mmCIF file with all atom_site columns, C-alpha atoms in Angstrom:
data_model
loop_
_atom_site.group_PDB
_atom_site.id
_atom_site.type_symbol
_atom_site.label_atom_id
_atom_site.label_alt_id
_atom_site.label_comp_id
_atom_site.label_asym_id
_atom_site.label_entity_id
_atom_site.label_seq_id
_atom_site.pdbx_PDB_ins_code
_atom_site.Cartn_x
_atom_site.Cartn_y
_atom_site.Cartn_z
_atom_site.occupancy
_atom_site.B_iso_or_equiv
_atom_site.pdbx_formal_charge
_atom_site.auth_seq_id
_atom_site.auth_comp_id
_atom_site.auth_asym_id
_atom_site.auth_atom_id
_atom_site.pdbx_PDB_model_num
ATOM 1   C CA . MET A 1 1   ? 33.429 -20.487 44.468 1.00 77.00 ? 1   MET A CA 1
ATOM 2   C CA . ASP A 1 2   ? 34.465 -17.811 41.985 1.00 81.00 ? 2   ASP A CA 1
ATOM 3   C CA . ALA A 1 3   ? 33.577 -16.678 38.462 1.00 83.00 ? 3   ALA A CA 1
ATOM 4   C CA . ALA A 1 4   ? 35.610 -19.450 36.839 1.00 85.00 ? 4   ALA A CA 1
ATOM 5   C CA . ASP A 1 5   ? 33.697 -22.079 38.838 1.00 84.00 ? 5   ASP A CA 1
ATOM 6   C CA . MET A 1 6   ? 30.409 -20.849 37.354 1.00 86.00 ? 6   MET A CA 1
ATOM 7   C CA . GLY A 1 7   ? 31.404 -21.405 33.740 1.00 87.00 ? 7   GLY A CA 1
ATOM 8   C CA . ALA A 1 8   ? 28.551 -20.608 31.356 1.00 91.00 ? 8   ALA A CA 1
ATOM 9   C CA . ASP A 1 9   ? 26.110 -20.034 34.264 1.00 88.00 ? 9   ASP A CA 1
ATOM 10  C CA . LEU A 1 10  ? 27.564 -16.535 34.795 1.00 91.00 ? 10  LEU A CA 1
ATOM 11  C CA . GLU A 1 11  ? 26.551 -13.894 32.295 1.00 93.00 ? 11  GLU A CA 1
ATOM 12  C CA . LYS A 1 12  ? 28.594 -11.045 33.818 1.00 95.00 ? 12  LYS A CA 1
ATOM 13  C CA . VAL A 1 13  ? 29.929 -9.609  37.076 1.00 96.00 ? 13  VAL A CA 1
ATOM 14  C CA . LEU A 1 14  ? 27.906 -6.525  38.058 1.00 97.00 ? 14  LEU A CA 1
ATOM 15  C CA . ILE A 1 15  ? 29.600 -5.583  41.324 1.00 98.00 ? 15  ILE A CA 1
ATOM 16  C CA . SER A 1 16  ? 33.036 -6.800  42.367 1.00 97.00 ? 16  SER A CA 1
ATOM 17  C CA . ALA A 1 17  ? 34.062 -8.005  45.806 1.00 97.00 ? 17  ALA A CA 1
ATOM 18  C CA . ASP A 1 18  ? 36.179 -4.850  46.261 1.00 98.00 ? 18  ASP A CA 1
ATOM 19  C CA . GLU A 1 19  ? 33.254 -2.590  45.347 1.00 98.00 ? 19  GLU A CA 1
ATOM 20  C CA . ILE A 1 20  ? 31.034 -4.408  47.857 1.00 98.00 ? 20  ILE A CA 1
ATOM 21  C CA . ARG A 1 21  ? 33.636 -4.113  50.628 1.00 98.00 ? 21  ARG A CA 1
ATOM 22  C CA . ASP A 1 22  ? 34.108 -0.390  49.988 1.00 98.00 ? 22  ASP A CA 1
ATOM 23  C CA . LYS A 1 23  ? 30.371 0.303   49.856 1.00 98.00 ? 23  LYS A CA 1
ATOM 24  C CA . LEU A 1 24  ? 29.702 -1.567  53.115 1.00 98.00 ? 24  LEU A CA 1
ATOM 25  C CA . ALA A 1 25  ? 32.450 0.457   54.815 1.00 98.00 ? 25  ALA A CA 1
ATOM 26  C CA . GLU A 1 26  ? 30.839 3.659   53.518 1.00 98.00 ? 26  GLU A CA 1
ATOM 27  C CA . LEU A 1 27  ? 27.397 2.585   54.754 1.00 98.00 ? 27  LEU A CA 1
ATOM 28  C CA . ALA A 1 28  ? 28.829 1.563   58.130 1.00 98.00 ? 28  ALA A CA 1
ATOM 29  C CA . ALA A 1 29  ? 30.362 5.029   58.563 1.00 98.00 ? 29  ALA A CA 1
ATOM 30  C CA . ARG A 1 30  ? 26.950 6.606   57.934 1.00 98.00 ? 30  ARG A CA 1
ATOM 31  C CA . VAL A 1 31  ? 25.266 4.225   60.391 1.00 98.00 ? 31  VAL A CA 1
ATOM 32  C CA . ASP A 1 32  ? 27.976 4.937   62.990 1.00 98.00 ? 32  ASP A CA 1
ATOM 33  C CA . GLU A 1 33  ? 27.130 8.629   62.765 1.00 98.00 ? 33  GLU A CA 1
ATOM 34  C CA . ASP A 1 34  ? 23.339 8.212   62.675 1.00 98.00 ? 34  ASP A CA 1
ATOM 35  C CA . TYR A 1 35  ? 23.135 5.679   65.527 1.00 98.00 ? 35  TYR A CA 1
ATOM 36  C CA . ALA A 1 36  ? 25.755 7.104   67.893 1.00 97.00 ? 36  ALA A CA 1
ATOM 37  C CA . GLY A 1 37  ? 24.463 6.725   71.452 1.00 95.00 ? 37  GLY A CA 1
ATOM 38  C CA . LYS A 1 38  ? 21.441 4.646   70.415 1.00 95.00 ? 38  LYS A CA 1
ATOM 39  C CA . ASP A 1 39  ? 20.498 1.104   71.315 1.00 88.00 ? 39  ASP A CA 1
ATOM 40  C CA . VAL A 1 40  ? 20.603 -0.427  67.832 1.00 95.00 ? 40  VAL A CA 1
ATOM 41  C CA . LEU A 1 41  ? 19.578 -3.909  66.810 1.00 98.00 ? 41  LEU A CA 1
ATOM 42  C CA . LEU A 1 42  ? 20.699 -5.147  63.417 1.00 98.00 ? 42  LEU A CA 1
ATOM 43  C CA . LEU A 1 43  ? 18.100 -7.481  61.969 1.00 98.00 ? 43  LEU A CA 1
ATOM 44  C CA . GLY A 1 44  ? 19.359 -9.756  59.236 1.00 97.00 ? 44  GLY A CA 1
ATOM 45  C CA . VAL A 1 45  ? 16.903 -11.385 56.902 1.00 93.00 ? 45  VAL A CA 1
ATOM 46  C CA . LEU A 1 46  ? 17.980 -14.959 56.239 1.00 93.00 ? 46  LEU A CA 1
ATOM 47  C CA . LYS A 1 47  ? 19.396 -16.472 54.220 1.00 91.00 ? 47  LYS A CA 1
ATOM 48  C CA . GLY A 1 48  ? 20.431 -13.854 51.705 1.00 91.00 ? 48  GLY A CA 1
ATOM 49  C CA . ALA A 1 49  ? 21.570 -11.169 54.133 1.00 95.00 ? 49  ALA A CA 1
ATOM 50  C CA . ALA A 1 50  ? 24.018 -13.410 56.004 1.00 95.00 ? 50  ALA A CA 1
ATOM 51  C CA . LEU A 1 51  ? 27.081 -12.257 54.041 1.00 96.00 ? 51  LEU A CA 1
ATOM 52  C CA . VAL A 1 52  ? 25.997 -8.606  53.985 1.00 97.00 ? 52  VAL A CA 1
ATOM 53  C CA . MET A 1 53  ? 25.354 -8.663  57.739 1.00 97.00 ? 53  MET A CA 1
ATOM 54  C CA . SER A 1 54  ? 28.643 -10.341 58.628 1.00 96.00 ? 54  SER A CA 1
ATOM 55  C CA . ASP A 1 55  ? 30.761 -7.929  56.590 1.00 97.00 ? 55  ASP A CA 1
ATOM 56  C CA . PHE A 1 56  ? 28.670 -4.892  57.555 1.00 98.00 ? 56  PHE A CA 1
ATOM 57  C CA . VAL A 1 57  ? 28.813 -5.509  61.309 1.00 97.00 ? 57  VAL A CA 1
ATOM 58  C CA . ARG A 1 58  ? 32.609 -5.891  61.153 1.00 97.00 ? 58  ARG A CA 1
ATOM 59  C CA . ALA A 1 59  ? 32.814 -2.436  59.545 1.00 97.00 ? 59  ALA A CA 1
ATOM 60  C CA . LEU A 1 60  ? 30.669 -0.810  62.275 1.00 97.00 ? 60  LEU A CA 1
ATOM 61  C CA . HIS A 1 61  ? 32.107 1.017   65.261 1.00 97.00 ? 61  HIS A CA 1
ATOM 62  C CA . VAL A 1 62  ? 28.885 1.621   67.229 1.00 96.00 ? 62  VAL A CA 1
ATOM 63  C CA . PRO A 1 63  ? 27.914 -1.223  69.522 1.00 95.00 ? 63  PRO A CA 1
ATOM 64  C CA . ALA A 1 64  ? 25.128 -3.218  67.942 1.00 96.00 ? 64  ALA A CA 1
ATOM 65  C CA . GLN A 1 65  ? 23.351 -6.443  68.678 1.00 97.00 ? 65  GLN A CA 1
ATOM 66  C CA . MET A 1 66  ? 22.292 -8.802  65.917 1.00 98.00 ? 66  MET A CA 1
ATOM 67  C CA . ASP A 1 67  ? 19.228 -10.946 65.479 1.00 98.00 ? 67  ASP A CA 1
ATOM 68  C CA . TRP A 1 68  ? 17.813 -12.862 62.553 1.00 98.00 ? 68  TRP A CA 1
ATOM 69  C CA . MET A 1 69  ? 14.493 -13.535 60.913 1.00 97.00 ? 69  MET A CA 1
ATOM 70  C CA . ALA A 1 70  ? 13.736 -15.897 58.100 1.00 94.00 ? 70  ALA A CA 1
ATOM 71  C CA . ILE A 1 71  ? 10.777 -14.891 55.990 1.00 91.00 ? 71  ILE A CA 1
ATOM 72  C CA . SER A 1 72  ? 9.786  -16.413 52.734 1.00 81.00 ? 72  SER A CA 1
ATOM 73  C CA . SER A 1 73  ? 7.998  -15.105 49.691 1.00 74.00 ? 73  SER A CA 1
ATOM 74  C CA . TYR A 1 74  ? 9.997  -16.687 46.897 1.00 56.00 ? 74  TYR A CA 1
ATOM 75  C CA . GLY A 1 75  ? 10.058 -20.469 47.060 1.00 49.00 ? 75  GLY A CA 1
ATOM 76  C CA . SER A 1 76  ? 12.406 -21.642 44.315 1.00 49.00 ? 76  SER A CA 1
ATOM 77  C CA . GLY A 1 77  ? 11.167 -19.189 41.679 1.00 52.00 ? 77  GLY A CA 1
ATOM 78  C CA . THR A 1 78  ? 12.659 -15.960 40.437 1.00 52.00 ? 78  THR A CA 1
ATOM 79  C CA . LYS A 1 79  ? 9.758  -13.615 41.322 1.00 57.00 ? 79  LYS A CA 1
ATOM 80  C CA . SER A 1 80  ? 8.290  -12.650 44.690 1.00 55.00 ? 80  SER A CA 1
ATOM 81  C CA . SER A 1 81  ? 4.949  -14.293 45.402 1.00 56.00 ? 81  SER A CA 1
ATOM 82  C CA . GLY A 1 82  ? 3.839  -11.414 47.657 1.00 60.00 ? 82  GLY A CA 1
ATOM 83  C CA . VAL A 1 83  ? 2.688  -13.905 50.314 1.00 77.00 ? 83  VAL A CA 1
ATOM 84  C CA . VAL A 1 84  ? 4.926  -13.661 53.374 1.00 85.00 ? 84  VAL A CA 1
ATOM 85  C CA . ARG A 1 85  ? 5.561  -16.478 55.796 1.00 86.00 ? 85  ARG A CA 1
ATOM 86  C CA . ILE A 1 86  ? 7.715  -16.230 58.953 1.00 92.00 ? 86  ILE A CA 1
ATOM 87  C CA . VAL A 1 87  ? 10.034 -19.217 59.002 1.00 93.00 ? 87  VAL A CA 1
ATOM 88  C CA . LYS A 1 88  ? 12.147 -18.026 61.966 1.00 96.00 ? 88  LYS A CA 1
ATOM 89  C CA . ASP A 1 89  ? 11.106 -15.163 64.222 1.00 96.00 ? 89  ASP A CA 1
ATOM 90  C CA . LEU A 1 90  ? 13.249 -12.833 66.315 1.00 97.00 ? 90  LEU A CA 1
ATOM 91  C CA . ASP A 1 91  ? 14.765 -14.016 69.573 1.00 97.00 ? 91  ASP A CA 1
ATOM 92  C CA . THR A 1 92  ? 14.962 -10.426 70.868 1.00 95.00 ? 92  THR A CA 1
ATOM 93  C CA . ASP A 1 93  ? 12.236 -8.158  72.262 1.00 96.00 ? 93  ASP A CA 1
ATOM 94  C CA . ILE A 1 94  ? 12.413 -5.024  70.105 1.00 97.00 ? 94  ILE A CA 1
ATOM 95  C CA . THR A 1 95  ? 10.222 -2.786  72.273 1.00 97.00 ? 95  THR A CA 1
ATOM 96  C CA . GLY A 1 96  ? 11.905 0.622   72.412 1.00 96.00 ? 96  GLY A CA 1
ATOM 97  C CA . ARG A 1 97  ? 14.813 -0.535  70.221 1.00 96.00 ? 97  ARG A CA 1
ATOM 98  C CA . HIS A 1 98  ? 16.144 1.122   67.094 1.00 98.00 ? 98  HIS A CA 1
ATOM 99  C CA . VAL A 1 99  ? 15.933 -1.655  64.519 1.00 98.00 ? 99  VAL A CA 1
ATOM 100 C CA . LEU A 1 100 ? 18.013 -1.548  61.364 1.00 98.00 ? 100 LEU A CA 1
ATOM 101 C CA . ILE A 1 101 ? 16.927 -4.203  58.896 1.00 98.00 ? 101 ILE A CA 1
ATOM 102 C CA . VAL A 1 102 ? 19.928 -5.435  56.918 1.00 98.00 ? 102 VAL A CA 1
ATOM 103 C CA . GLU A 1 103 ? 18.955 -6.826  53.513 1.00 97.00 ? 103 GLU A CA 1
ATOM 104 C CA . ASP A 1 104 ? 20.796 -8.220  50.545 1.00 96.00 ? 104 ASP A CA 1
ATOM 105 C CA . ILE A 1 105 ? 18.342 -7.007  47.883 1.00 95.00 ? 105 ILE A CA 1
ATOM 106 C CA . ILE A 1 106 ? 15.035 -5.231  47.464 1.00 94.00 ? 106 ILE A CA 1
ATOM 107 C CA . ASP A 1 107 ? 13.009 -6.269  44.417 1.00 91.00 ? 107 ASP A CA 1
ATOM 108 C CA . SER A 1 108 ? 9.268  -5.646  44.530 1.00 89.00 ? 108 SER A CA 1
ATOM 109 C CA . GLY A 1 109 ? 9.329  -4.298  48.093 1.00 91.00 ? 109 GLY A CA 1
ATOM 110 C CA . LEU A 1 110 ? 6.298  -6.394  49.047 1.00 90.00 ? 110 LEU A CA 1
ATOM 111 C CA . THR A 1 111 ? 8.067  -8.560  51.614 1.00 89.00 ? 111 THR A CA 1
ATOM 112 C CA . LEU A 1 112 ? 9.994  -5.667  53.113 1.00 92.00 ? 112 LEU A CA 1
ATOM 113 C CA . SER A 1 113 ? 6.882  -3.481  53.350 1.00 94.00 ? 113 SER A CA 1
ATOM 114 C CA . TRP A 1 114 ? 5.204  -6.261  55.300 1.00 93.00 ? 114 TRP A CA 1
ATOM 115 C CA . LEU A 1 115 ? 8.266  -6.701  57.543 1.00 95.00 ? 115 LEU A CA 1
ATOM 116 C CA . VAL A 1 116 ? 8.500  -2.990  58.403 1.00 96.00 ? 116 VAL A CA 1
ATOM 117 C CA . ALA A 1 117 ? 4.817  -2.928  59.382 1.00 95.00 ? 117 ALA A CA 1
ATOM 118 C CA . ASN A 1 118 ? 5.230  -6.103  61.429 1.00 95.00 ? 118 ASN A CA 1
ATOM 119 C CA . LEU A 1 119 ? 8.255  -4.778  63.333 1.00 97.00 ? 119 LEU A CA 1
ATOM 120 C CA . SER A 1 120 ? 6.685  -1.361  63.887 1.00 96.00 ? 120 SER A CA 1
ATOM 121 C CA . SER A 1 121 ? 3.647  -3.045  65.452 1.00 96.00 ? 121 SER A CA 1
ATOM 122 C CA . ARG A 1 122 ? 5.956  -4.697  67.994 1.00 97.00 ? 122 ARG A CA 1
ATOM 123 C CA . GLY A 1 123 ? 6.853  -1.356  69.597 1.00 96.00 ? 123 GLY A CA 1
ATOM 124 C CA . ALA A 1 124 ? 10.234 -0.596  68.047 1.00 97.00 ? 124 ALA A CA 1
ATOM 125 C CA . ALA A 1 125 ? 11.460 2.969   68.619 1.00 97.00 ? 125 ALA A CA 1
ATOM 126 C CA . SER A 1 126 ? 12.365 3.091   64.923 1.00 97.00 ? 126 SER A CA 1
ATOM 127 C CA . VAL A 1 127 ? 12.632 0.735   61.987 1.00 98.00 ? 127 VAL A CA 1
ATOM 128 C CA . GLU A 1 128 ? 15.013 1.613   59.168 1.00 98.00 ? 128 GLU A CA 1
ATOM 129 C CA . ILE A 1 129 ? 16.388 -0.338  56.221 1.00 98.00 ? 129 ILE A CA 1
ATOM 130 C CA . LEU A 1 130 ? 19.877 -0.916  54.871 1.00 98.00 ? 130 LEU A CA 1
ATOM 131 C CA . THR A 1 131 ? 20.185 -2.865  51.644 1.00 98.00 ? 131 THR A CA 1
ATOM 132 C CA . LEU A 1 132 ? 23.178 -3.752  49.563 1.00 98.00 ? 132 LEU A CA 1
ATOM 133 C CA . LEU A 1 133 ? 21.153 -3.852  46.326 1.00 98.00 ? 133 LEU A CA 1
ATOM 134 C CA . ARG A 1 134 ? 17.953 -2.280  45.105 1.00 97.00 ? 134 ARG A CA 1
ATOM 135 C CA . LYS A 1 135 ? 16.079 -2.773  41.840 1.00 95.00 ? 135 LYS A CA 1
ATOM 136 C CA . PRO A 1 136 ? 14.021 0.430   41.399 1.00 90.00 ? 136 PRO A CA 1
ATOM 137 C CA . GLU A 1 137 ? 12.391 -0.866  38.195 1.00 91.00 ? 137 GLU A CA 1
ATOM 138 C CA . ALA A 1 138 ? 11.029 -3.934  40.020 1.00 90.00 ? 138 ALA A CA 1
ATOM 139 C CA . ALA A 1 139 ? 9.283  -1.965  42.801 1.00 89.00 ? 139 ALA A CA 1
ATOM 140 C CA . LYS A 1 140 ? 5.596  -2.698  43.269 1.00 92.00 ? 140 LYS A CA 1
ATOM 141 C CA . VAL A 1 141 ? 5.229  -0.728  46.511 1.00 92.00 ? 141 VAL A CA 1
ATOM 142 C CA . HIS A 1 142 ? 7.137  2.230   47.911 1.00 92.00 ? 142 HIS A CA 1
ATOM 143 C CA . VAL A 1 143 ? 9.517  1.334   50.724 1.00 94.00 ? 143 VAL A CA 1
ATOM 144 C CA . ASP A 1 144 ? 11.586 3.993   52.498 1.00 95.00 ? 144 ASP A CA 1
ATOM 145 C CA . VAL A 1 145 ? 15.166 2.764   52.415 1.00 97.00 ? 145 VAL A CA 1
ATOM 146 C CA . ARG A 1 146 ? 17.574 4.821   54.491 1.00 98.00 ? 146 ARG A CA 1
ATOM 147 C CA . TYR A 1 147 ? 20.777 3.193   53.246 1.00 98.00 ? 147 TYR A CA 1
ATOM 148 C CA . THR A 1 148 ? 21.231 1.774   49.746 1.00 98.00 ? 148 THR A CA 1
ATOM 149 C CA . GLY A 1 149 ? 24.484 0.346   48.492 1.00 98.00 ? 149 GLY A CA 1
ATOM 150 C CA . PHE A 1 150 ? 23.846 -0.052  44.768 1.00 98.00 ? 150 PHE A CA 1
ATOM 151 C CA . GLU A 1 151 ? 20.890 0.396   42.469 1.00 97.00 ? 151 GLU A CA 1
ATOM 152 C CA . ILE A 1 152 ? 20.907 -2.299  39.824 1.00 97.00 ? 152 ILE A CA 1
ATOM 153 C CA . PRO A 1 153 ? 18.869 -3.108  36.719 1.00 94.00 ? 153 PRO A CA 1
ATOM 154 C CA . ASN A 1 154 ? 15.920 -5.477  36.927 1.00 92.00 ? 154 ASN A CA 1
ATOM 155 C CA . GLU A 1 155 ? 17.987 -8.575  36.128 1.00 90.00 ? 155 GLU A CA 1
ATOM 156 C CA . PHE A 1 156 ? 18.268 -11.863 37.970 1.00 88.00 ? 156 PHE A CA 1
ATOM 157 C CA . VAL A 1 157 ? 21.399 -11.659 40.111 1.00 94.00 ? 157 VAL A CA 1
ATOM 158 C CA . VAL A 1 158 ? 23.309 -14.133 42.244 1.00 95.00 ? 158 VAL A CA 1
ATOM 159 C CA . GLY A 1 159 ? 26.295 -14.083 44.541 1.00 95.00 ? 159 GLY A CA 1
ATOM 160 C CA . TYR A 1 160 ? 27.188 -12.489 47.844 1.00 97.00 ? 160 TYR A CA 1
ATOM 161 C CA . GLY A 1 161 ? 24.272 -14.216 49.563 1.00 95.00 ? 161 GLY A CA 1
ATOM 162 C CA . LEU A 1 162 ? 21.879 -14.139 46.613 1.00 95.00 ? 162 LEU A CA 1
ATOM 163 C CA . ASP A 1 163 ? 20.903 -17.491 45.221 1.00 92.00 ? 163 ASP A CA 1
ATOM 164 C CA . PHE A 1 164 ? 19.023 -19.393 42.620 1.00 91.00 ? 164 PHE A CA 1
ATOM 165 C CA . ALA A 1 165 ? 17.576 -22.612 44.057 1.00 90.00 ? 165 ALA A CA 1
ATOM 166 C CA . GLU A 1 166 ? 20.095 -22.357 46.949 1.00 90.00 ? 166 GLU A CA 1
ATOM 167 C CA . ARG A 1 167 ? 23.092 -22.182 44.599 1.00 91.00 ? 167 ARG A CA 1
ATOM 168 C CA . TYR A 1 168 ? 25.675 -19.391 44.027 1.00 93.00 ? 168 TYR A CA 1
ATOM 169 C CA . ARG A 1 169 ? 25.317 -17.701 47.480 1.00 93.00 ? 169 ARG A CA 1
ATOM 170 C CA . GLY A 1 170 ? 29.041 -18.045 48.191 1.00 93.00 ? 170 GLY A CA 1
ATOM 171 C CA . LEU A 1 171 ? 30.260 -15.990 45.267 1.00 95.00 ? 171 LEU A CA 1
ATOM 172 C CA . PRO A 1 172 ? 32.298 -12.988 46.514 1.00 96.00 ? 172 PRO A CA 1
ATOM 173 C CA . PHE A 1 173 ? 30.695 -10.696 43.902 1.00 97.00 ? 173 PHE A CA 1
ATOM 174 C CA . VAL A 1 174 ? 27.231 -9.999  42.472 1.00 97.00 ? 174 VAL A CA 1
ATOM 175 C CA . GLY A 1 175 ? 26.654 -11.192 38.954 1.00 96.00 ? 175 GLY A CA 1
ATOM 176 C CA . THR A 1 176 ? 23.864 -11.870 36.518 1.00 94.00 ? 176 THR A CA 1
ATOM 177 C CA . LEU A 1 177 ? 22.844 -15.451 36.035 1.00 89.00 ? 177 LEU A CA 1
ATOM 178 C CA . ALA A 1 178 ? 22.699 -16.688 32.457 1.00 88.00 ? 178 ALA A CA 1
ATOM 179 C CA . PRO A 1 179 ? 19.040 -17.168 31.414 1.00 87.00 ? 179 PRO A CA 1
ATOM 180 C CA . HIS A 1 180 ? 19.570 -20.810 30.407 1.00 90.00 ? 180 HIS A CA 1
ATOM 181 C CA . VAL A 1 181 ? 19.991 -21.617 34.121 1.00 89.00 ? 181 VAL A CA 1
ATOM 182 C CA . TYR A 1 182 ? 16.639 -20.293 35.369 1.00 83.00 ? 182 TYR A CA 1
ATOM 183 C CA . ARG A 1 183 ? 14.510 -20.681 32.239 1.00 84.00 ? 183 ARG A CA 1
ATOM 184 C CA . SER A 1 184 ? 15.025 -24.423 31.921 1.00 66.00 ? 184 SER A CA 1
#
């Protein structure tokens, strides 16, 4: 799927595929330096972080294991509900591990704040966050994010793992969805 396939559903491309690739390589270089010699576990938050995680881990040079969680606070809407539900838990014991949460986007921060507290209570040596996108204007709680790819305006975005009602995840870029799609 590309921009032409979206037709009138795409308002504009915010971040191109090339910009995403370059930013993930830059973030991977920083993580390589910061986690050298450490036992790091990359924790992807499904489903949105799948593309970020796959491209990010290929850019890394430090050995890292991956695991996945699925947590839900959205349903099919466009705003976080603030109520978190674990749909799929970790398969890995994180006691004493350096956990790096890999996210696609941080909106309100409510879900991520809950996740950091949850993982910290499981005995992780450290819990840090890497996100491709962050919407500072949408924040409802403060979340310490160690690695941020792009700060974006508080607009509804799709692509590169981000969806609306499970559509548009496969776009190679991040774009804004035309309001007629989600206001109908």
